[in-house]
PDB file of N, CA and C in Angstrom:
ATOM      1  N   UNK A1103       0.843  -1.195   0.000  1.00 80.00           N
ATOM      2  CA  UNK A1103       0.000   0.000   0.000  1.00 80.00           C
ATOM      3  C   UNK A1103       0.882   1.250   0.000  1.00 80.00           C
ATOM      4  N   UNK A1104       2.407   1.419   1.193  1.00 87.00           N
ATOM      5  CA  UNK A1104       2.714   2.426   0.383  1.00 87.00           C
ATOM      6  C   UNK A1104       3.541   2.493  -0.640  1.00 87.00           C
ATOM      7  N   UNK A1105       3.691   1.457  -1.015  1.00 91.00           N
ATOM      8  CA  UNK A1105       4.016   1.993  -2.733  1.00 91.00           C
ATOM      9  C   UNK A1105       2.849   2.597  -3.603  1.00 91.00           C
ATOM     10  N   UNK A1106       1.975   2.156  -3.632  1.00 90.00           N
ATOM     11  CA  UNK A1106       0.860   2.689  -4.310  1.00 90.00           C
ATOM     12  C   UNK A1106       0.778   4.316  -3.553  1.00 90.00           C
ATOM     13  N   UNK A1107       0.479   4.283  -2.556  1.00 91.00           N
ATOM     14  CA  UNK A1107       0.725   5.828  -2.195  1.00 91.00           C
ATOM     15  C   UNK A1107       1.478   6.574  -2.799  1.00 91.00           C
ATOM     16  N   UNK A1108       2.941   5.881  -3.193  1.00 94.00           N
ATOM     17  CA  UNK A1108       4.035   6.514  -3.490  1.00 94.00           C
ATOM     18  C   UNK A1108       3.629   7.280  -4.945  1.00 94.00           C
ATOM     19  N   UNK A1109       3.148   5.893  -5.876  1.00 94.00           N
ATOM     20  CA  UNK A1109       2.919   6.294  -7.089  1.00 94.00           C
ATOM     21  C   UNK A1109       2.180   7.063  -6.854  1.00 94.00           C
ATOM     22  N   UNK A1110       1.064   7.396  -6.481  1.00 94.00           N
ATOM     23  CA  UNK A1110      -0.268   8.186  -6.477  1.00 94.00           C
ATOM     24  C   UNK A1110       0.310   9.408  -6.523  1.00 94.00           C
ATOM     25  N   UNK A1111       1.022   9.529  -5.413  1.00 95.00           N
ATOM     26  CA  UNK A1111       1.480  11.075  -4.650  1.00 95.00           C
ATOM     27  C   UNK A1111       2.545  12.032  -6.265  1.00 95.00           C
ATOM     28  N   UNK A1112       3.134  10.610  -6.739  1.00 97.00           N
ATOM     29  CA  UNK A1112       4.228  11.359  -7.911  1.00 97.00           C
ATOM     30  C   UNK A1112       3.151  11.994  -8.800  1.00 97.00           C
ATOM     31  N   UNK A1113       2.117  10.877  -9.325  1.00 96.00           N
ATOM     32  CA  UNK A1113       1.103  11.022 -10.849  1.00 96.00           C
ATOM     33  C   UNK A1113       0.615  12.636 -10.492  1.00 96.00           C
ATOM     34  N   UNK A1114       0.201  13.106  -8.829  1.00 96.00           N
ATOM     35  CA  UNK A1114      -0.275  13.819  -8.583  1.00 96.00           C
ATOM     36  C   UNK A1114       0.932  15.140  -8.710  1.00 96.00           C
ATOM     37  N   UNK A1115       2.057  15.076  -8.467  1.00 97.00           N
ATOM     38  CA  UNK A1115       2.919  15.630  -8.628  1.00 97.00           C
ATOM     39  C   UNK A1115       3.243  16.585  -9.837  1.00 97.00           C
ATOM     40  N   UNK A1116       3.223  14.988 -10.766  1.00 97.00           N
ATOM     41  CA  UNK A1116       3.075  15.550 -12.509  1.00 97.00           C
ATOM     42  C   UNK A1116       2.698  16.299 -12.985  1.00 97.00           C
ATOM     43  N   UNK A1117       0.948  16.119 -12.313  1.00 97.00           N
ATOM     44  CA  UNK A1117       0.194  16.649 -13.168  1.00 97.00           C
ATOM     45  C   UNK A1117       0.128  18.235 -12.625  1.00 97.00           C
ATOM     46  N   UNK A1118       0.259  18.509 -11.374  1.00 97.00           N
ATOM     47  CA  UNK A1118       0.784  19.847 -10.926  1.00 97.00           C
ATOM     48  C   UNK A1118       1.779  20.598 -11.753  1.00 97.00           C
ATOM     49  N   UNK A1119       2.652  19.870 -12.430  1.00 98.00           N
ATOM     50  CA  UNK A1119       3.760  20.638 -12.737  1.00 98.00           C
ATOM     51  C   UNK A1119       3.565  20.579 -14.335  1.00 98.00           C
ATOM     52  N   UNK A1120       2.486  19.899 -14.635  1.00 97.00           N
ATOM     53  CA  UNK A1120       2.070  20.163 -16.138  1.00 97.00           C
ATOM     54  C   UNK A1120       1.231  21.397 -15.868  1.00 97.00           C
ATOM     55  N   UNK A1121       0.247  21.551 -14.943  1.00 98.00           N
ATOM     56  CA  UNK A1121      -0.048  22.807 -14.805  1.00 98.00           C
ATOM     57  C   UNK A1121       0.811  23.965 -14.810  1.00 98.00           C
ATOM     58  N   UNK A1122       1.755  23.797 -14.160  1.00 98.00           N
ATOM     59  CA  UNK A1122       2.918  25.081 -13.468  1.00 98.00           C
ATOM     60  C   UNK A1122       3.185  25.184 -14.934  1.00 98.00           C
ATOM     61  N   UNK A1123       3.663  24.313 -15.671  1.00 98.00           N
ATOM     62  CA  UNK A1123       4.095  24.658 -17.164  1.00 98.00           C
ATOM     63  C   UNK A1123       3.217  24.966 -18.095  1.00 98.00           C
ATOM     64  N   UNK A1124       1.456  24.739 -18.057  1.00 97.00           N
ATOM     65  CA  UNK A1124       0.717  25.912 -18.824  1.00 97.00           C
ATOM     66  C   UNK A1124       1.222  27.007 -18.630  1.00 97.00           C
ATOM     67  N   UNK A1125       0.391  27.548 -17.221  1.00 97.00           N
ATOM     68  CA  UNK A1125       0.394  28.040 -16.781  1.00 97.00           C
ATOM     69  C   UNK A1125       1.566  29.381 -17.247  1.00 97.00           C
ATOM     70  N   UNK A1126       2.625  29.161 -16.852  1.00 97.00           N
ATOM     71  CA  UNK A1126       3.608  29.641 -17.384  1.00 97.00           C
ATOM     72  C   UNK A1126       4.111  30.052 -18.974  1.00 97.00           C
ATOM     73  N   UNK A1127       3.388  29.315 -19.880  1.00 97.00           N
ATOM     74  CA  UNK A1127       3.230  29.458 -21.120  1.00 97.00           C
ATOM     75  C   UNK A1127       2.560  30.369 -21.263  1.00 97.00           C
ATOM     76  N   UNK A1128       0.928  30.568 -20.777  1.00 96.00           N
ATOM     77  CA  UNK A1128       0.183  31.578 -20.967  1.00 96.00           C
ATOM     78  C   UNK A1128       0.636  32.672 -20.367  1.00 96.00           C
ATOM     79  N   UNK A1129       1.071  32.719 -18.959  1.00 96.00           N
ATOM     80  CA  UNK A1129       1.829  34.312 -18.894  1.00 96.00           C
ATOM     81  C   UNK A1129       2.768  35.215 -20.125  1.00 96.00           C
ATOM     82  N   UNK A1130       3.571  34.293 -20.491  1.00 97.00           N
ATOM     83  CA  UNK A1130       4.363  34.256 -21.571  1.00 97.00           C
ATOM     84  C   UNK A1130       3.746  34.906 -22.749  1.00 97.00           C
ATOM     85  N   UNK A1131       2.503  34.109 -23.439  1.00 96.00           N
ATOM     86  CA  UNK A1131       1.699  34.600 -24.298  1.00 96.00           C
ATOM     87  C   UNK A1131       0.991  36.058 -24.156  1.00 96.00           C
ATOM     88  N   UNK A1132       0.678  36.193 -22.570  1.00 95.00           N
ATOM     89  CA  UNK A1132      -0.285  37.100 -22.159  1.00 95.00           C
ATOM     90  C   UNK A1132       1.092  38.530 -22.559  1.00 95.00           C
ATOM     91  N   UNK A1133       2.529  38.403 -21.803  1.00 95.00           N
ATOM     92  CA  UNK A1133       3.118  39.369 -21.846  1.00 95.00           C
ATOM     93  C   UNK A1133       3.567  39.976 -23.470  1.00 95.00           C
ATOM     94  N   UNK A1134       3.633  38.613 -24.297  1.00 96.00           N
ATOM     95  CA  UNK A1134       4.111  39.054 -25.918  1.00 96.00           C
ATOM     96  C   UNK A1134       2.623  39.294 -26.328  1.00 96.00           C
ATOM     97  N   UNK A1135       1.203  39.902 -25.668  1.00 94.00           N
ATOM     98  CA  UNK A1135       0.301  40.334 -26.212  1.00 94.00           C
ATOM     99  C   UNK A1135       0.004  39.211 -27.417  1.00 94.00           C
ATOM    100  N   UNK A1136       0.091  37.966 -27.218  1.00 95.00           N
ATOM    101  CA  UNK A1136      -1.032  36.536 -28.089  1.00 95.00           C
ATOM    102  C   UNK A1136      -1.999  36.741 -27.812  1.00 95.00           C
ATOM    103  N   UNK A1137      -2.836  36.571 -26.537  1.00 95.00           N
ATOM    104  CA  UNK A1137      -3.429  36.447 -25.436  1.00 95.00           C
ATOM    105  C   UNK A1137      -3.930  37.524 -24.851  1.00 95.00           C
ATOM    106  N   UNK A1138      -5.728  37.793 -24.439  1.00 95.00           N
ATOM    107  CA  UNK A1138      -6.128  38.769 -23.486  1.00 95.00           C
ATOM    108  C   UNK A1138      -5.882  38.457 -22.145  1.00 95.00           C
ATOM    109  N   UNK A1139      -6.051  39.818 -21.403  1.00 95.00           N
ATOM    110  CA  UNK A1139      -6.012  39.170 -19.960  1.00 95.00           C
ATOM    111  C   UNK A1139      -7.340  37.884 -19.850  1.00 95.00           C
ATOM    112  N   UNK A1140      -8.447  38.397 -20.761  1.00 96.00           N
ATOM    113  CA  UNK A1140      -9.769  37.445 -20.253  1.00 96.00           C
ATOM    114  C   UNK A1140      -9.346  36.334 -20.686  1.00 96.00           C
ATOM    115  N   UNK A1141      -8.659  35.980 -21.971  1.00 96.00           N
ATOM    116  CA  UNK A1141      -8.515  34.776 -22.486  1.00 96.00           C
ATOM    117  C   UNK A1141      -7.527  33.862 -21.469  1.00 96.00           C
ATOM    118  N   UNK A1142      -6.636  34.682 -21.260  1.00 96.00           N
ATOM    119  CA  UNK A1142      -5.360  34.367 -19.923  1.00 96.00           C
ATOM    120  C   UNK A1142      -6.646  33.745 -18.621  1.00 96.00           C
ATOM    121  N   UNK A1143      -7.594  34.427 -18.089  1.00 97.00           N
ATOM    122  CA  UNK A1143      -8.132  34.000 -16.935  1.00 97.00           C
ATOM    123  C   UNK A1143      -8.823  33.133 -17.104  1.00 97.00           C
ATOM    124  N   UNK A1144      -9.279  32.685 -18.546  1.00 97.00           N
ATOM    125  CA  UNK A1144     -10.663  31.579 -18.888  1.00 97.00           C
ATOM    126  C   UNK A1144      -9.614  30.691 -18.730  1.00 97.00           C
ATOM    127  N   UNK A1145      -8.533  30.637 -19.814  1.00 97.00           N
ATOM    128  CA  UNK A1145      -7.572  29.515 -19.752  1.00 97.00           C
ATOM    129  C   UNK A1145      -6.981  28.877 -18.566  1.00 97.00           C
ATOM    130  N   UNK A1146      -7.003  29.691 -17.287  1.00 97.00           N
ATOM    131  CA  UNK A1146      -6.608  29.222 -16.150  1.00 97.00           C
ATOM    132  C   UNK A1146      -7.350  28.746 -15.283  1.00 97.00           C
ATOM    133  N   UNK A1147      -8.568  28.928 -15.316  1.00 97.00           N
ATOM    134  CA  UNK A1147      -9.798  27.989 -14.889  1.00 97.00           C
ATOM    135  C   UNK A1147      -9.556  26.922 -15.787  1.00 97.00           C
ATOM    136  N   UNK A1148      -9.705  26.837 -17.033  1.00 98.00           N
ATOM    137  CA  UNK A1148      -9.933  25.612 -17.357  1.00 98.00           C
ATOM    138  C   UNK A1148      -8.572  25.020 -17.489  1.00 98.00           C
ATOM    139  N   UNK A1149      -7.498  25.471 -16.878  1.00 97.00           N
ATOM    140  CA  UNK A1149      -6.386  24.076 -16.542  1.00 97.00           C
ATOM    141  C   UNK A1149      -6.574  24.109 -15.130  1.00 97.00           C
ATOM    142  N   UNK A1150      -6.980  25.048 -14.288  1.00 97.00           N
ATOM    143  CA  UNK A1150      -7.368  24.196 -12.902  1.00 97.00           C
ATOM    144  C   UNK A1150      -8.527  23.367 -12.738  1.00 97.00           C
ATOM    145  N   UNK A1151      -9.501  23.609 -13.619  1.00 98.00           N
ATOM    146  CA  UNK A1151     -10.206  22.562 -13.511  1.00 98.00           C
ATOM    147  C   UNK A1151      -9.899  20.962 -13.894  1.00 98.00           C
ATOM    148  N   UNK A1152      -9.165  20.916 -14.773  1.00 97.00           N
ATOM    149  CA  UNK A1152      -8.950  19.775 -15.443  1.00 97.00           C
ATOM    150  C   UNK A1152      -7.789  19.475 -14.238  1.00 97.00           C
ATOM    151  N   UNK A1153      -6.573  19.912 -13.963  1.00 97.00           N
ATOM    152  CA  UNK A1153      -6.172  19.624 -12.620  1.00 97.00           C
ATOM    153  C   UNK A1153      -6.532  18.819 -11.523  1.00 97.00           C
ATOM    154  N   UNK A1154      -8.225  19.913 -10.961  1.00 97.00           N
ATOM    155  CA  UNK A1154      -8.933  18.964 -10.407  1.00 97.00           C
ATOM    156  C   UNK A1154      -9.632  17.737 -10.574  1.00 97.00           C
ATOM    157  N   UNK A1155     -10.007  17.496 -11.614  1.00 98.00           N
ATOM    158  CA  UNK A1155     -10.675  16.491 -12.602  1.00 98.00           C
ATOM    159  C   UNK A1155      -9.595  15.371 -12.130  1.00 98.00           C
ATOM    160  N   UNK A1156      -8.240  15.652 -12.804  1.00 97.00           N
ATOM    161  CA  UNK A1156      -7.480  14.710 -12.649  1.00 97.00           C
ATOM    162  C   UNK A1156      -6.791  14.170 -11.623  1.00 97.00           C
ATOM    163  N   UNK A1157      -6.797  14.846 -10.842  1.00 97.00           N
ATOM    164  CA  UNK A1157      -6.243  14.250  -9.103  1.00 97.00           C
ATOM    165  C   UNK A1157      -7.493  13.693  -8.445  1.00 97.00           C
ATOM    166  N   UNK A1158      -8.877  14.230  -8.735  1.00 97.00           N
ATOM    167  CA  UNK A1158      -9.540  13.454  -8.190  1.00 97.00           C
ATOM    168  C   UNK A1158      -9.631  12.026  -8.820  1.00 97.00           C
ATOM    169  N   UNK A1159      -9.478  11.524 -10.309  1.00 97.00           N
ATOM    170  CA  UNK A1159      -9.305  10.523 -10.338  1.00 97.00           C
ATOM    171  C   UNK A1159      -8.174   9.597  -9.770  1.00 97.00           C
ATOM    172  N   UNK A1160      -7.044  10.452  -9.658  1.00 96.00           N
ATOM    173  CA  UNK A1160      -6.248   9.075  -9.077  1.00 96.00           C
ATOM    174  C   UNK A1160      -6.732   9.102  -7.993  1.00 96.00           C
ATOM    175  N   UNK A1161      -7.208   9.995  -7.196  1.00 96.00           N
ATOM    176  CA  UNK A1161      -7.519   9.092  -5.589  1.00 96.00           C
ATOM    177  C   UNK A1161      -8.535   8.459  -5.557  1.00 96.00           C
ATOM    178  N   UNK A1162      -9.632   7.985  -6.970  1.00 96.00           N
ATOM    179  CA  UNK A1162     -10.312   7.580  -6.351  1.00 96.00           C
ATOM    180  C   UNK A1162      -9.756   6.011  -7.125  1.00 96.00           C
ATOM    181  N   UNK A1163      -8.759   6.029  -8.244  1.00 95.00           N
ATOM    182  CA  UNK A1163      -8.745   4.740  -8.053  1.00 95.00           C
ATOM    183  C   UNK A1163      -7.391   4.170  -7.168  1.00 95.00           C
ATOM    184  N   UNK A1164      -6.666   5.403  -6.333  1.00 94.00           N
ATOM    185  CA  UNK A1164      -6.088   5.232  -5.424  1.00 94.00           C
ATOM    186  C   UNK A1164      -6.724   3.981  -4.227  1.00 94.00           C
ATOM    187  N   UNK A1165      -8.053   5.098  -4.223  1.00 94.00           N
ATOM    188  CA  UNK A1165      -9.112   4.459  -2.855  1.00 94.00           C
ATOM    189  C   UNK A1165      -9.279   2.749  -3.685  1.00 94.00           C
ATOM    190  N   UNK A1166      -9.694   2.715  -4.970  1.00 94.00           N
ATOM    191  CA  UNK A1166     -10.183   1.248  -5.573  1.00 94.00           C
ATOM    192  C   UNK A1166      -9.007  -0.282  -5.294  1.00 94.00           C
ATOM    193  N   UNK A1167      -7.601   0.184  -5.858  1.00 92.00           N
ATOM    194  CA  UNK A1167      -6.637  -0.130  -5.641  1.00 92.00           C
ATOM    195  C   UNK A1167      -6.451  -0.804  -4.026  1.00 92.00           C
ATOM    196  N   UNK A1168      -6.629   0.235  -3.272  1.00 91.00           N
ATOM    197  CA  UNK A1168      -6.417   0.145  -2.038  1.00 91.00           C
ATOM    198  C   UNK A1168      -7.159  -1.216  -1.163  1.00 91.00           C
ATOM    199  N   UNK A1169      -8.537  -0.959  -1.523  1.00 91.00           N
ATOM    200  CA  UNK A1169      -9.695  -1.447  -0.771  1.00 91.00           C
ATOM    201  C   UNK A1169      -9.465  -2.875  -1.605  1.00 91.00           C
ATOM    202  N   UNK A1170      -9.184  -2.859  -2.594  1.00 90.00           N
ATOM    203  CA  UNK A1170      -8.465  -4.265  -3.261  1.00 90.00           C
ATOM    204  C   UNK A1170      -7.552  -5.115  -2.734  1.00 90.00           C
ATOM    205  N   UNK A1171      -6.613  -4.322  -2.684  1.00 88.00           N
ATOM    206  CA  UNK A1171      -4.971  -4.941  -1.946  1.00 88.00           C
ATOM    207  C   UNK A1171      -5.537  -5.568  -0.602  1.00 88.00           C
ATOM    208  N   UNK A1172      -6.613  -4.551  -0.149  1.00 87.00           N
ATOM    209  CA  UNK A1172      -6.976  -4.860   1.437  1.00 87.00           C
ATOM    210  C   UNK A1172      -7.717  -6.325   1.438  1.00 87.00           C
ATOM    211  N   UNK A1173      -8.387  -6.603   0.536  1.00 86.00           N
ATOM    212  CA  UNK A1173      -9.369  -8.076   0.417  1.00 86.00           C
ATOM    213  C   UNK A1173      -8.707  -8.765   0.481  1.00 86.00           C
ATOM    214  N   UNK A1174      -7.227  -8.843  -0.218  1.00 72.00           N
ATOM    215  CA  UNK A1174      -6.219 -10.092  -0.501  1.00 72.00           C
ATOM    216  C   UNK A1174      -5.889 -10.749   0.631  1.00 72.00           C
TER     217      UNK A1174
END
């Protein structure tokens, strides 16, 4: 089990730092004027949402995994 934690905690890691690296792209865009500020703020909801989207799936097949290992 904690290996599986382990993995969980990295996937969750990742995907944080795929955010940090939008994220960072669009500032980028926003400062060379690509990009509005509004387009800059829609875009950052919708990579925190998907963020959330995606960490809630690993914990929940964190939780599936888990409650599995536990039957054995």
């Amino acid at each position: 089990i904690k290996v599986l934690k382990n993995m969980g905690e990295k996937s969750k890691v990742a995907i944080r730092n795929i955010r940090r690296e939008a994220n960072e792209d669009l500032k980028k865009k926003l400062k060379d004027k690509i990009i509005s500020e509004d387009d800059n703020k829609n875009y950052e909801k919708n990579i925190q949402k998907l963020t959330d989207i995606n960490i809630e799936n690993i914990e929940k097949i964190l939780l599936n995994k888990e409650k599995e290992i536990s039957q054995i």
